[in-house]
Amino acid sequence: MPLSASMLGDSVWNKFSLKFNNARLEAHYKKYSFPKLLKQSRLSLLLIAMMYELYGVLDYLLAPQNLLSQITVIRSATTFVLLAIFILTFFKVFKKHHQTFLTFALLLSSASLLWKMTLIHQSIFPYYFTGLILLMLWVHVFYILNFSNAFFCTLAILILSFSAFFALFSFSFNESLSYLIVLTSAFGISVFSGYIAEKSDRALFLREKALDRERHECRMRAMHDELTQLPNRALLIDRIEQVILDSRRNNQFCAGFFLDLDNFKEINDTYGHAVGDAVLNEVSKRLTATIRAADTVARLSGDEFFVLARDVKNKAQAEAFGHKLLRKINKPYLIDGKVVSNSLSVSVGICLFPYVGVTPLDMIKRADHAMYQVKLSGKSGIAMAG
């Protein structure tokens, strides 16, 4: 089902976190965006694990031999955890906690790289520094964390990196400034790109849901009567076709009831069409309240209605239901507290089906013919099609 008009109308979002203020709308957005996020998460986790292992080449080429085993353990443990999170993407737990898992993956990768950087000599620092920049860009390029999580994670990486640089390395002022500028620039670019990407995705979500809503409303207008909101002839025929198939499959009888109001023209002539429309709405409410949930009430045209009843045991049950409809419609009509008419009644034609050669149009025609016989015999009654 499309989202309601009221929910789409309440689509204000927080300018920083980008979350919709409406919690239900936010839940729908998460459901909408998860399939794409899942694919991107799997790809990004595999790529970051590959990147970590590729950096192992630098470890063997540049890291001191006495620290190589420790660095290898750090790298291997991080890769193992990343692959474990990748495996979790195939389980339901990932759907519920994916932001937690992906945030942990980013922070763990960054902390592991910073840990390795504290063990190396200052001369080979630039080779590992590029990995730190790639990590800051990674989360926003793949767009796997929501903006607020991505912002605070990359900000934490930036602060930890600054602290580590000043505490552990003795760079010159120019070297320190260049590293800080590059790292801050990477942070700014990644945050800006992530913000724009999520904002655009949320705007696209709203446009798609608005179009879904508009298409749904167009279908409803095309298949329902404008005044009473009951199914119209086109939708009725579609439902009759389905009921014919079901009745044959389940070996059940069903029935169609063609209803034509008696003396309705007098109400229009005496009180005007507005009151006539109110009476038609009241008729539709009475019919809807009388049928079962599996049955259908439709308005064919003017003062003609049709009731499609499933699983009717026999002719006697169909006639009993026809009399029930007759009693409901023949009761007095009060509009704005005043009795409009005591003479309004209904003529009902009934057609049991399935029968050999049954079609929706033929069944409606037979019920219509039976109803016409009631009109000829004095109105306000029921008749069974032969």
CSV table of C-alpha atoms in Angstrom, one decimal, residues 257 259 287 290 315-331 346-350 374 380-384:
chain,number,residue,atom,x,y,z
A,257,PHE,CA,-28.1,-9.4,-6.7
A,259,LEU,CA,-30.8,-3.8,-7.1
A,287,LEU,CA,-25.7,-2.4,1.8
A,290,THR,CA,-25.3,-5.9,5.5
A,315,LYS,CA,-31.5,-20.9,-3.8
A,316,ALA,CA,-33.3,-20.6,-0.5
A,317,GLN,CA,-30.3,-19.0,1.2
A,318,ALA,CA,-30.0,-16.6,-1.8
A,319,GLU,CA,-33.7,-15.6,-1.5
A,320,ALA,CA,-33.3,-15.1,2.3
A,321,PHE,CA,-30.4,-12.8,1.7
A,322,GLY,CA,-32.3,-10.9,-1.0
A,323,HIS,CA,-35.2,-10.3,1.5
A,324,LYS,CA,-32.7,-9.1,4.0
A,325,LEU,CA,-31.4,-6.5,1.5
A,326,LEU,CA,-34.9,-5.6,0.7
A,327,ARG,CA,-35.8,-4.9,4.4
A,328,LYS,CA,-32.6,-2.8,4.9
A,329,ILE,CA,-33.3,-0.6,1.8
A,330,ASN,CA,-37.0,-0.2,2.5
A,331,LYS,CA,-36.6,1.5,5.9
A,346,VAL,CA,-35.9,-1.6,-4.1
A,347,SER,CA,-36.4,-4.3,-6.7
A,348,VAL,CA,-33.9,-7.1,-6.5
A,349,GLY,CA,-33.0,-9.6,-9.2
A,350,ILE,CA,-31.0,-12.7,-8.2
A,374,VAL,CA,-40.1,-7.4,-10.1
A,380,SER,CA,-40.4,-3.8,-4.0
A,381,GLY,CA,-39.7,-7.5,-4.1
A,382,ILE,CA,-37.2,-10.1,-5.3
A,383,ALA,CA,-37.1,-12.5,-8.2
A,384,MET,CA,-34.8,-15.4,-9.1
